């Protein structure tokens, strides 16, 4: 059992600066060392290492820890693996675990021996005469001898008992447990991998824990093209990323991590000089794999094939990442040309084309919006409403409240621009006017119209501005009185242009995870140089939600109606101002009729507002 005392002793025997200095260039700074942080990109050093206190700390990204934390967070090791490696360097024996854990550890060590022996045999078979077809296939992929040796390619010959004979020194039960042999009902066990190009799958320490095999016989259709080891005590495919032990050091240098669909894509990219690549193993990217990626870079790049299956895989990864999103941690997506995988693109256009695609990786929010917008035809109001529902469902899946609020605002802004585009004004065609320009022919009879008072537009604007200010002030008072109503109307208020900027401030406050109180909102307004409107600001408006005796349940409905009026008013007033200006300019019949129609609507609007605002006057 690892006691706190033993772990403290281990930390005391490790010189932290020497440990970190193996991969990070440290500079002496007084009693500490400093460097550019290895956990995030920066130009000015903010990463400090203190040997006396035994910890490192970054003042830029807040990365903090001791020697063990360094091994887990930076080197990607599991906790026990980190402890064992540090203990070996410090000359300390790791205390034996309880008997059950000891037996499990012994079994794992034995299985590692089995997998190492199997890998050695597969490599030897690739060089043997039986491996000619596998060598020919590797030549067609363009892999040189260094790449073949570096990634440990091998060959599993035909024969249901070939591997068993080569590893006869191990009990068959161990070969079965390691996933190298298959047992089916009452039949004799047989080798899992036969007639396949073999590739070892390694853990973060570079130890073989599983295999992947590609079939070589073109006409063999009764077996999968790629076959991976099953889950074993060593291998959990949902918690393993192929090539992570090689990609992690490269990612620390480049600041990026690239996720592709399969291990052949990883090797093709590495052969082209792009070493910071990993791949999931036969499954969509899982939540543990996303967390593993985030230990090394904040925004890994997903680069999936350009076909439909590749795009579905990318979208599955996006939906799995949404609940995990947190500040500064996300994904970026590369959409390859249709029908191409990374290897195809490299062969056709070379590394510069691949680098250009990676440079243009899209933010997760862009991919989410485009995928949902393009998923179904959006040619009816119902279909457009369905798009909004799907987007909001994705937002609700995001666990971090701040991130969720920002996603909601971003996606709803895009939805509003898509579903409610601004309509172009119809070009105005003047009718035949009188010679003096001051009238129109109507039904063959000329009617002279006198221009409005030169100050009519100014008076109209002043009257409308005063009404808007009073209505805005009343609604602001109602929202501050009942803060829970802010969230209900946030989307409507933020999509309306030209409102009092205090509305935006209140909406920002509703993103808070803490319950809002009236006093809190008042203080926030004051801190921003603003103040809550007083009763004089809405003099003459006696809305129910402003009455002292009103409850929130009673006032909520009327507050919603008032907000509808507030939102409707700017569009109506802008249209009326344009119509009035047009009439002042040409005095045409059409301009006059348009102005009169809008004036009528304005009077109807004012009447609705007056009825609401005086409804409670008798009881006041």
Coordinates of C-alpha atoms in Angstrom, one line a residue:
X1 CA 0.0 0.0 0.0
X2 CA 1.3 3.5 -0.9
X3 CA 1.2 5.5 2.3
X4 CA 1.4 9.4 2.2
X5 CA 4.7 9.1 4.1
X6 CA 6.2 6.8 1.4
X7 CA 5.0 9.1 -1.4
X8 CA 6.5 12.1 0.4
X9 CA 9.8 10.2 0.6
X10 CA 9.7 9.5 -3.1
X11 CA 9.1 13.1 -3.9
X12 CA 12.0 14.2 -1.7
X13 CA 14.4 11.9 -3.6
X14 CA 13.5 13.3 -7.0
X15 CA 15.0 16.6 -8.2
X16 CA 12.1 18.2 -9.9
X17 CA 14.1 20.5 -12.1
X18 CA 16.3 17.6 -13.4
X19 CA 13.1 15.6 -14.2
X20 CA 11.4 18.4 -16.0
X21 CA 14.6 19.6 -17.6
X22 CA 14.8 16.4 -19.7
X23 CA 12.1 17.7 -22.0
X24 CA 11.8 21.4 -21.2
X25 CA 14.6 24.0 -21.5
X26 CA 14.8 25.6 -18.0
X27 CA 16.6 28.8 -17.1
X28 CA 17.9 29.6 -13.6
X29 CA 16.0 32.5 -12.0
X30 CA 17.2 33.1 -8.4
X31 CA 16.2 30.1 -6.3
X32 CA 13.9 28.7 -9.0
X33 CA 13.9 27.8 -12.7
X34 CA 11.7 29.2 -15.3
X35 CA 10.6 28.3 -18.9
X36 CA 7.9 28.8 -21.5
X37 CA 5.1 26.6 -20.2
X38 CA 4.9 23.1 -21.8
X39 CA 1.2 22.9 -21.2
X40 CA 0.2 25.9 -23.4
X41 CA 1.8 28.0 -26.1
X42 CA 3.4 31.2 -24.9
X43 CA 6.3 33.5 -25.8
X44 CA 7.1 34.9 -22.4
X45 CA 8.2 32.4 -19.7
X46 CA 5.6 32.0 -16.9
X47 CA 6.3 28.4 -15.9
X48 CA 8.3 28.1 -12.7
X49 CA 10.0 25.1 -11.0
X50 CA 10.9 25.2 -7.3
X51 CA 13.1 22.3 -6.1
X52 CA 12.9 23.4 -2.5
X53 CA 9.1 23.3 -2.4
X54 CA 8.9 20.4 -4.8
X55 CA 6.4 21.8 -7.2
X56 CA 6.0 23.5 -10.6
X57 CA 3.5 26.2 -11.4
X58 CA 2.4 28.2 -14.5
X59 CA 1.1 31.7 -13.9
X60 CA -0.4 31.6 -17.4
X61 CA -2.6 28.5 -17.4
X62 CA -2.4 27.5 -13.7
X63 CA -0.8 24.1 -14.4
X64 CA 0.5 23.0 -11.0
X65 CA 1.9 19.8 -9.5
X66 CA 4.8 17.7 -8.2
X67 CA 7.0 15.0 -9.8
X68 CA 4.2 12.4 -9.9
X69 CA 1.8 14.9 -11.4
X70 CA 4.4 15.8 -14.0
X71 CA 4.7 12.2 -15.1
X72 CA 0.9 11.7 -15.3
X73 CA -0.1 15.1 -16.9
X74 CA 2.9 15.7 -19.1
X75 CA 4.2 12.3 -19.9
X76 CA 0.8 10.7 -20.1
X77 CA 1.5 7.8 -17.6
X78 CA -1.0 6.2 -15.3
X79 CA -0.5 7.0 -11.6
X80 CA 1.1 3.6 -10.7
X81 CA 3.3 3.6 -13.8
X82 CA 4.5 7.1 -12.8
X83 CA 5.3 6.0 -9.3
X84 CA 7.1 2.9 -10.4
X85 CA 9.3 4.8 -12.9
X86 CA 10.2 7.5 -10.3
X87 CA 10.8 4.9 -7.7
X88 CA 13.2 3.0 -10.0
X89 CA 15.2 6.1 -10.6
X90 CA 15.2 7.0 -6.9
X91 CA 16.3 3.5 -5.9
X92 CA 13.2 2.8 -3.9
X93 CA 11.1 -0.4 -3.8
X94 CA 7.4 0.1 -4.4
X95 CA 5.5 -1.4 -1.5
X96 CA 3.7 -4.6 -2.4
X97 CA -0.1 -4.2 -2.9
X98 CA -2.6 -6.5 -1.2
X99 CA -2.6 -10.1 -2.4
X100 CA -5.4 -9.6 -4.9
X101 CA -3.6 -6.6 -6.5
X102 CA -0.3 -8.5 -6.4
X103 CA -1.9 -11.3 -8.4
X104 CA -3.4 -8.9 -10.9
X105 CA -0.1 -7.1 -11.3
X106 CA 1.7 -10.4 -11.7
X107 CA -0.8 -11.5 -14.4
X108 CA -0.3 -8.2 -16.3
X109 CA 3.4 -8.6 -16.2
X110 CA 3.1 -12.2 -17.5
X111 CA 0.8 -11.0 -20.3
X112 CA 3.3 -8.3 -21.2
X113 CA 5.8 -11.1 -21.7
X114 CA 3.4 -13.0 -23.9
X115 CA 2.7 -9.9 -26.1
X116 CA 6.4 -9.1 -26.4
X117 CA 7.1 -12.6 -27.6
X118 CA 4.2 -12.5 -30.1
X119 CA 5.5 -9.2 -31.5
X120 CA 9.0 -10.6 -31.9
X121 CA 7.6 -13.7 -33.8
X122 CA 5.4 -11.6 -36.1
X123 CA 8.4 -9.4 -37.0
X124 CA 10.5 -12.5 -37.8
X125 CA 7.6 -13.8 -40.0
X126 CA 7.6 -10.6 -42.0
X127 CA 11.2 -11.2 -43.0
X128 CA 10.6 -14.9 -43.8
X129 CA 9.6 -16.2 -47.2
X130 CA 5.9 -16.4 -46.0
X131 CA 5.9 -12.7 -45.5
X132 CA 6.5 -11.8 -49.2
X133 CA 2.9 -10.7 -49.8
X134 CA 3.0 -8.5 -46.7
X135 CA 6.3 -6.9 -47.8
X136 CA 4.8 -6.3 -51.2
X137 CA 1.8 -4.5 -49.7
X138 CA 4.0 -2.3 -47.6
X139 CA 5.9 -1.3 -50.7
X140 CA 2.6 -0.2 -52.4
X141 CA 1.9 2.0 -49.4
X142 CA 5.3 3.7 -49.9
X143 CA 6.6 2.9 -46.4
X144 CA 10.4 2.8 -46.2
X145 CA 12.4 0.4 -44.1
X146 CA 12.8 2.9 -41.3
X147 CA 9.0 3.4 -41.0
X148 CA 8.4 -0.4 -41.1
X149 CA 11.0 -0.9 -38.3
X150 CA 9.8 2.0 -36.3
X151 CA 6.2 1.0 -36.1
X152 CA 7.0 -2.7 -35.7
X153 CA 5.2 -4.2 -38.7
X154 CA 5.0 -8.0 -38.7
X155 CA 3.1 -10.8 -40.4
X156 CA 0.8 -13.6 -39.1
X157 CA 1.1 -16.6 -41.4
X158 CA -1.8 -18.8 -42.4
X159 CA -2.4 -21.7 -40.1
X160 CA -4.7 -22.1 -37.2
X161 CA -2.0 -23.3 -34.8
X162 CA 1.1 -21.5 -36.1
X163 CA 1.3 -18.9 -33.2
X164 CA 0.6 -21.5 -30.6
X165 CA 3.5 -23.6 -31.8
X166 CA 5.9 -20.6 -31.9
X167 CA 4.9 -19.6 -28.3
X168 CA 4.6 -23.1 -26.8
X169 CA 6.6 -22.0 -23.8
X170 CA 3.5 -20.1 -22.6
X171 CA 0.4 -21.9 -21.3
X172 CA -2.5 -21.8 -23.8
X173 CA -4.7 -20.2 -21.2
X174 CA -2.3 -17.1 -21.3
X175 CA -2.5 -16.9 -25.1
X176 CA -6.3 -16.9 -24.9
X177 CA -6.3 -14.3 -22.1
X178 CA -3.9 -12.1 -24.2
X179 CA -6.4 -12.2 -27.1
X180 CA -4.0 -14.2 -29.4
X181 CA -6.2 -17.3 -29.4
X182 CA -9.9 -17.8 -29.8
X183 CA -12.1 -20.4 -28.0
X184 CA -15.5 -21.1 -29.6
X185 CA -17.9 -23.5 -27.7
X186 CA -16.5 -27.0 -27.8
X187 CA -14.1 -26.5 -30.7
X188 CA -10.3 -26.5 -30.3
X189 CA -8.8 -23.1 -29.8
X190 CA -7.2 -21.4 -32.9
X191 CA -5.0 -18.4 -33.7
X192 CA -7.0 -15.1 -33.9
X193 CA -4.6 -13.5 -36.5
X194 CA -4.0 -15.5 -39.7
X195 CA -2.8 -14.3 -43.1
X196 CA -2.6 -10.7 -41.9
X197 CA -0.1 -7.8 -41.9
X198 CA 0.4 -7.2 -38.2
X199 CA 0.9 -4.0 -36.3
X200 CA 1.5 -3.7 -32.5
X201 CA -0.6 -1.5 -30.4
X202 CA 1.4 0.0 -27.5
X203 CA 0.6 1.7 -24.2
X204 CA 2.0 5.1 -23.1
X205 CA 5.2 3.4 -22.0
X206 CA 5.7 1.7 -25.4
X207 CA 4.8 -1.8 -24.3
X208 CA 2.8 -4.0 -26.7
X209 CA -0.7 -4.5 -25.3
X210 CA -2.7 -5.6 -28.4
X211 CA -2.4 -6.1 -32.1
X212 CA -4.1 -4.9 -35.3
X213 CA -4.1 -7.0 -38.4
X214 CA -4.9 -6.1 -42.0
X215 CA -6.1 -8.9 -44.3
X216 CA -3.9 -9.4 -47.4
X217 CA -6.0 -11.8 -49.6
X218 CA -8.0 -9.5 -51.9
X219 CA -10.7 -12.1 -52.6
X220 CA -11.3 -13.0 -49.0
X221 CA -14.7 -11.4 -48.2
X222 CA -15.8 -13.6 -45.2
X223 CA -13.4 -11.8 -42.8
X224 CA -13.1 -8.2 -41.7
X225 CA -10.5 -6.1 -43.5
X226 CA -9.0 -4.9 -40.2
X227 CA -9.1 -7.0 -37.1
X228 CA -8.0 -5.7 -33.6
X229 CA -7.4 -7.6 -30.4
X230 CA -10.3 -7.9 -28.1
X231 CA -10.4 -6.2 -24.7
X232 CA -8.0 -7.9 -22.3
X233 CA -6.5 -7.2 -18.9
X234 CA -3.9 -5.1 -20.8
X235 CA -6.0 -3.6 -23.5
X236 CA -9.2 -1.4 -23.3
X237 CA -9.9 -0.1 -26.8
X238 CA -12.1 2.8 -25.5
X239 CA -9.2 4.0 -23.3
X240 CA -6.3 3.6 -25.7
X241 CA -5.1 5.8 -28.5
X242 CA -2.8 4.3 -31.0
X243 CA 0.6 5.9 -31.2
X244 CA 0.1 8.2 -28.2
X245 CA 3.5 7.3 -26.7
X246 CA 5.2 8.6 -29.9
X247 CA 2.8 11.5 -30.6
X248 CA 2.9 13.1 -27.2
X249 CA 6.5 14.3 -27.4
X250 CA 6.0 15.6 -30.9
X251 CA 2.8 17.4 -29.7
X252 CA 4.7 19.2 -27.0
X253 CA 7.0 20.6 -29.8
X254 CA 4.3 21.5 -32.3
X255 CA 1.5 22.4 -29.9
X256 CA -1.1 20.3 -31.7
X257 CA -2.4 16.7 -31.7
X258 CA -4.1 15.2 -34.7
X259 CA -6.7 12.4 -34.5
X260 CA -7.2 10.3 -37.7
X261 CA -9.5 7.3 -38.3
X262 CA -7.0 4.4 -38.4
X263 CA -3.5 3.4 -37.7
X264 CA -2.5 3.3 -41.4
X265 CA -3.4 7.0 -41.6
X266 CA -1.2 7.7 -38.5
X267 CA 1.8 5.9 -40.1
X268 CA 1.3 7.7 -43.5
X269 CA 1.3 11.1 -41.8
X270 CA 4.3 10.1 -39.6
X271 CA 6.2 9.0 -42.8
X272 CA 5.5 12.4 -44.3
X273 CA 6.9 14.2 -41.2
X274 CA 3.7 14.9 -39.3
X275 CA 4.4 12.9 -36.1
X276 CA 1.8 14.2 -33.6
X277 CA -0.9 11.8 -34.8
X278 CA -3.1 9.3 -33.0
X279 CA -6.1 7.1 -33.8
X280 CA -8.9 5.4 -31.9
X281 CA -9.1 1.7 -32.3
X282 CA -12.2 0.5 -34.2
X283 CA -14.6 2.7 -32.3
X284 CA -15.8 6.3 -32.4
X285 CA -13.7 8.7 -30.2
X286 CA -14.7 8.1 -26.6
X287 CA -15.0 10.4 -23.6
X288 CA -11.8 8.9 -21.9
X289 CA -9.9 9.3 -25.2
X290 CA -11.0 13.0 -25.4
X291 CA -9.8 13.6 -21.8
X292 CA -6.5 11.9 -22.7
X293 CA -6.0 14.2 -25.7
X294 CA -6.7 17.2 -23.5
X295 CA -3.9 16.3 -21.2
X296 CA -1.5 17.2 -24.0
X297 CA -3.2 19.9 -26.0
X298 CA -6.3 22.1 -25.4
X299 CA -7.8 21.8 -28.9
X300 CA -6.9 18.6 -30.7
X301 CA -7.7 18.4 -34.4
X302 CA -10.0 15.6 -35.7
X303 CA -9.1 14.7 -39.2
X304 CA -11.5 12.2 -40.6
X305 CA -12.1 10.9 -44.1
X306 CA -14.1 13.0 -46.5
X307 CA -16.7 10.3 -47.2
X308 CA -20.1 10.1 -45.5
X309 CA -18.8 7.6 -42.9
X310 CA -15.9 9.9 -42.0
X311 CA -18.3 12.8 -41.5
X312 CA -20.6 10.7 -39.3
X313 CA -17.6 9.7 -37.2
X314 CA -16.7 13.3 -36.8
X315 CA -20.2 14.3 -35.7
X316 CA -20.3 11.4 -33.2
X317 CA -17.0 12.7 -31.7
X318 CA -18.5 16.2 -31.5
X319 CA -21.6 15.1 -29.7
X320 CA -19.5 13.1 -27.2
X321 CA -17.3 16.1 -26.6
X322 CA -20.2 18.5 -25.8
X323 CA -20.8 17.4 -22.2
X324 CA -17.1 17.5 -21.5
X325 CA -16.4 21.0 -22.9
X326 CA -14.8 23.5 -20.5
X327 CA -13.0 26.8 -20.8
X328 CA -10.2 26.6 -23.4
X329 CA -10.8 22.9 -24.0
X330 CA -12.5 22.0 -27.3
X331 CA -12.0 20.3 -30.6
X332 CA -11.2 21.5 -34.1
X333 CA -12.4 19.6 -37.2
X334 CA -10.8 19.1 -40.6
X335 CA -13.1 18.1 -43.4
X336 CA -11.0 16.4 -46.1
X337 CA -12.1 16.5 -49.8
X338 CA -14.8 13.9 -50.4
X339 CA -13.6 10.4 -51.1
X340 CA -10.0 11.1 -49.7
X341 CA -8.3 10.0 -46.6
X342 CA -5.1 11.5 -45.2
X343 CA -2.9 9.0 -47.1
X344 CA -4.7 9.7 -50.4
X345 CA -4.2 13.5 -49.9
X346 CA -0.6 13.1 -49.1
X347 CA 0.1 10.9 -52.2
X348 CA -1.9 13.2 -54.5
X349 CA -0.7 16.7 -53.3
X350 CA 2.0 16.1 -50.7
X351 CA 2.6 17.4 -47.2
X352 CA 1.9 21.2 -48.0
X353 CA -1.7 20.3 -48.9
X354 CA -2.1 18.4 -45.7
X355 CA -0.6 21.2 -43.6
X356 CA -3.0 23.7 -45.3
X357 CA -6.0 21.5 -44.4
X358 CA -4.8 21.3 -40.7
X359 CA -4.2 25.0 -40.6
X360 CA -7.8 25.6 -41.7
X361 CA -9.3 23.3 -39.1
X362 CA -12.8 24.5 -38.1
X363 CA -14.0 25.2 -34.6
X364 CA -16.4 22.8 -33.1
X365 CA -19.3 25.3 -33.0
X366 CA -19.0 25.8 -36.8
X367 CA -19.1 22.1 -37.5
X368 CA -22.1 21.6 -35.2
X369 CA -24.0 24.4 -36.9
X370 CA -23.3 23.2 -40.4
X371 CA -24.0 19.6 -39.7
X372 CA -27.4 20.3 -38.3
X373 CA -28.3 22.9 -41.0
X374 CA -27.4 20.5 -43.7
X375 CA -28.9 17.3 -42.1
X376 CA -32.4 17.9 -43.5
X377 CA -34.1 20.2 -46.0
X378 CA -35.2 23.4 -44.4
X379 CA -37.9 24.5 -46.7
X380 CA -40.8 24.8 -44.3
X381 CA -41.4 26.7 -41.0
X382 CA -41.7 23.3 -39.3
X383 CA -38.3 22.2 -40.5
X384 CA -36.7 25.4 -39.5
X385 CA -38.2 25.1 -36.0
X386 CA -36.8 21.6 -35.9
X387 CA -33.3 23.0 -36.6
X388 CA -33.7 25.3 -33.6
X389 CA -34.8 22.4 -31.4
X390 CA -31.8 20.3 -32.4
X391 CA -29.4 23.1 -31.7
X392 CA -30.9 23.8 -28.3
X393 CA -30.7 20.1 -27.5
X394 CA -27.0 20.2 -28.2
X395 CA -26.6 23.3 -26.0
X396 CA -28.4 21.5 -23.1
X397 CA -25.8 18.7 -23.3
X398 CA -22.9 21.0 -22.5
X399 CA -22.0 20.6 -18.8
X400 CA -20.2 23.8 -18.2
X401 CA -22.6 26.6 -17.7
X402 CA -20.5 29.4 -19.1
X403 CA -19.6 27.4 -22.2
X404 CA -23.3 26.4 -22.6
X405 CA -24.4 30.0 -22.4
X406 CA -21.9 31.2 -25.0
X407 CA -22.8 28.3 -27.4
X408 CA -26.5 29.1 -27.0
X409 CA -25.9 32.8 -27.9
X410 CA -23.7 31.9 -30.9
X411 CA -26.0 29.3 -32.3
X412 CA -29.1 31.3 -31.8
X413 CA -27.5 34.3 -33.6
X414 CA -26.7 32.1 -36.6
X415 CA -30.2 30.6 -36.5
X416 CA -31.9 34.0 -36.4
X417 CA -29.8 35.2 -39.3
X418 CA -30.7 32.1 -41.3
X419 CA -34.4 31.8 -40.4
X420 CA -35.2 35.5 -40.4
X421 CA -33.0 37.1 -43.1
X422 CA -33.4 40.8 -43.6
X423 CA -35.8 41.5 -46.5
X424 CA -34.7 43.8 -49.3
X425 CA -36.9 46.9 -49.7
X426 CA -39.0 46.9 -52.9
X427 CA -37.7 49.6 -55.3
X428 CA -40.0 52.6 -55.3
X429 CA -41.5 53.5 -58.7
X430 CA -43.1 57.0 -58.5
X431 CA -46.5 57.6 -60.2
X432 CA -47.2 60.5 -62.5
X433 CA -47.1 63.7 -60.5
X434 CA -48.5 67.2 -61.2
X435 CA -46.3 69.6 -63.1
X436 CA -45.6 71.6 -59.9
X437 CA -44.6 68.4 -58.0
X438 CA -47.1 69.0 -55.3
X439 CA -49.8 66.5 -55.9
X440 CA -50.9 63.2 -57.6
X441 CA -53.3 62.1 -60.2
X442 CA -55.9 59.8 -58.5
X443 CA -58.6 58.2 -60.6
X444 CA -57.9 60.8 -63.3
X445 CA -58.3 63.8 -60.9
X446 CA -55.4 65.8 -59.7
X447 CA -55.3 66.2 -55.9
X448 CA -52.8 68.7 -54.5
X449 CA -51.1 67.8 -51.2
X450 CA -49.3 70.2 -49.0
X451 CA -45.9 69.2 -47.6
X452 CA -45.7 68.5 -43.9
X453 CA -44.3 71.0 -41.4
X454 CA -40.5 71.0 -42.0
X455 CA -40.0 69.9 -38.3
X456 CA -42.6 67.0 -38.5
X457 CA -40.0 64.2 -38.8
X458 CA -38.1 65.6 -35.8
X459 CA -41.3 65.9 -33.7
X460 CA -42.3 62.4 -34.6
X461 CA -38.9 61.0 -33.6
X462 CA -38.9 62.8 -30.3
X463 CA -42.4 61.5 -29.5
X464 CA -41.4 58.0 -30.3
X465 CA -38.1 58.2 -28.4
X466 CA -39.9 59.3 -25.3
X467 CA -42.3 56.4 -25.5
X468 CA -39.6 54.0 -26.0
X469 CA -37.6 55.2 -23.1
X470 CA -40.6 55.0 -20.7
X471 CA -41.5 51.5 -21.9
X472 CA -37.9 50.4 -21.6
X473 CA -37.6 51.8 -18.1
X474 CA -40.7 50.0 -17.0
X475 CA -39.6 46.7 -18.3
X476 CA -36.1 47.1 -16.8
X477 CA -37.7 47.7 -13.4
X478 CA -39.9 44.6 -13.9
X479 CA -36.9 42.4 -14.8
X480 CA -34.8 43.6 -11.9
X481 CA -37.8 43.1 -9.5
X482 CA -38.1 39.5 -10.7
X483 CA -34.7 38.3 -11.9
X484 CA -36.0 34.8 -12.8
X485 CA -37.8 36.3 -15.7
X486 CA -34.6 37.5 -17.4
X487 CA -33.6 34.1 -18.6
X488 CA -37.1 33.5 -20.1
X489 CA -36.8 36.6 -22.3
X490 CA -33.0 36.6 -22.8
X491 CA -33.1 35.3 -26.4
X492 CA -35.8 37.8 -27.5
X493 CA -34.0 40.8 -25.9
X494 CA -30.6 39.9 -27.4
X495 CA -32.0 39.5 -30.9
X496 CA -33.6 43.0 -30.9
X497 CA -31.4 45.9 -32.0
X498 CA -31.3 49.3 -30.6
X499 CA -32.4 48.5 -27.0
X500 CA -31.1 50.2 -23.9
X501 CA -27.7 48.7 -23.1
X502 CA -28.8 47.8 -19.6
X503 CA -30.8 45.0 -21.1
X504 CA -27.6 43.3 -22.5
X505 CA -26.0 43.7 -19.0
X506 CA -29.0 42.0 -17.4
X507 CA -28.9 39.1 -19.9
X508 CA -25.2 38.6 -19.3
X509 CA -26.0 38.3 -15.5
X510 CA -28.5 35.5 -16.2
X511 CA -25.6 33.3 -17.4
X512 CA -24.4 33.1 -13.8
X513 CA -24.7 29.8 -12.0
X514 CA -25.7 31.6 -8.8
X515 CA -29.3 32.7 -8.1
X516 CA -29.9 36.3 -9.0
X517 CA -31.3 38.8 -6.5
X518 CA -32.6 42.3 -7.1
X519 CA -29.9 43.8 -4.9
X520 CA -27.2 42.0 -6.9
X521 CA -28.5 43.3 -10.2
X522 CA -28.8 46.9 -8.9
X523 CA -25.1 46.7 -7.7
X524 CA -24.0 45.3 -11.0
X525 CA -25.6 48.2 -12.9
X526 CA -24.0 50.7 -10.6
X527 CA -20.5 49.1 -11.1
X528 CA -21.0 49.7 -14.8
X529 CA -21.8 53.3 -14.4
X530 CA -25.6 52.7 -14.8
X531 CA -28.5 52.9 -12.5
X532 CA -31.9 51.3 -12.1
X533 CA -34.7 53.5 -13.6
X534 CA -36.9 55.2 -10.9
X535 CA -40.7 55.6 -11.1
X536 CA -40.3 59.0 -12.7
X537 CA -38.8 57.3 -15.8
X538 CA -42.1 55.5 -16.6
X539 CA -44.4 58.2 -15.3
X540 CA -48.0 57.6 -16.5
X541 CA -47.4 53.8 -17.2
X542 CA -49.2 51.7 -14.6
X543 CA -48.4 48.2 -15.6
X544 CA -49.5 45.4 -13.3
X545 CA -46.0 44.1 -12.9
X546 CA -45.0 47.5 -11.4
X547 CA -47.7 47.5 -8.7
X548 CA -46.3 46.9 -5.2
X549 CA -48.9 44.3 -4.3
X550 CA -48.4 42.2 -7.5
X551 CA -46.8 38.7 -7.3
X552 CA -44.4 37.4 -9.8
X553 CA -47.0 34.9 -11.1
X554 CA -49.5 37.7 -11.7
X555 CA -47.0 40.1 -13.3
X556 CA -45.1 37.6 -15.5
X557 CA -47.7 37.5 -18.2
X558 CA -48.1 41.2 -18.5
X559 CA -44.3 41.7 -18.4
X560 CA -44.1 39.3 -21.4
X561 CA -46.7 41.3 -23.3
X562 CA -44.8 44.5 -22.6
X563 CA -41.6 43.0 -23.9
X564 CA -43.5 42.0 -27.1
X565 CA -44.4 45.6 -27.5
X566 CA -40.9 46.7 -26.9
X567 CA -39.6 44.3 -29.5
X568 CA -42.2 45.2 -32.1
X569 CA -41.8 49.0 -31.7
X570 CA -38.4 49.5 -33.3
X571 CA -39.3 47.9 -36.6
X572 CA -42.6 49.8 -36.8
X573 CA -41.0 53.1 -35.9
X574 CA -38.1 52.6 -38.4
X575 CA -40.6 51.8 -41.2
X576 CA -42.8 54.8 -40.3
X577 CA -39.7 57.1 -40.3
X578 CA -38.6 55.8 -43.7
X579 CA -42.1 56.3 -45.2
X580 CA -42.4 59.8 -43.8
X581 CA -39.0 60.7 -45.2
X582 CA -40.0 59.3 -48.6
X583 CA -43.2 61.3 -48.6
X584 CA -41.4 64.5 -47.7
X585 CA -39.1 63.8 -50.7
X586 CA -41.5 63.1 -53.5
X587 CA -45.1 63.7 -52.3
X588 CA -46.3 60.8 -54.3
X589 CA -49.6 59.0 -53.7
X590 CA -47.9 55.7 -53.0
X591 CA -45.6 57.3 -50.4
X592 CA -48.5 59.1 -48.8
X593 CA -50.6 55.9 -48.6
X594 CA -47.7 53.9 -47.1
X595 CA -47.1 56.6 -44.5
X596 CA -50.8 56.7 -43.6
X597 CA -51.0 52.9 -43.3
X598 CA -48.0 52.9 -40.9
X599 CA -49.4 55.8 -39.0
X600 CA -52.6 53.8 -38.5
X601 CA -50.5 50.8 -37.2
X602 CA -48.6 53.2 -34.9
X603 CA -51.9 54.5 -33.5
X604 CA -53.1 50.9 -32.9
X605 CA -49.8 50.1 -31.3
X606 CA -50.1 53.1 -29.0
X607 CA -53.6 52.2 -28.1
X608 CA -52.5 48.7 -27.1
X609 CA -49.8 50.2 -24.9
X610 CA -52.1 52.7 -23.4
X611 CA -54.7 50.0 -22.5
X612 CA -52.0 48.0 -20.8
X613 CA -50.4 50.9 -19.1
X614 CA -53.6 52.3 -17.6
X615 CA -55.3 49.1 -16.8
X616 CA -54.5 49.4 -13.1
X617 CA -55.0 53.2 -12.8
X618 CA -58.3 53.0 -11.1
X619 CA -56.9 51.0 -8.2
X620 CA -53.8 53.1 -7.8

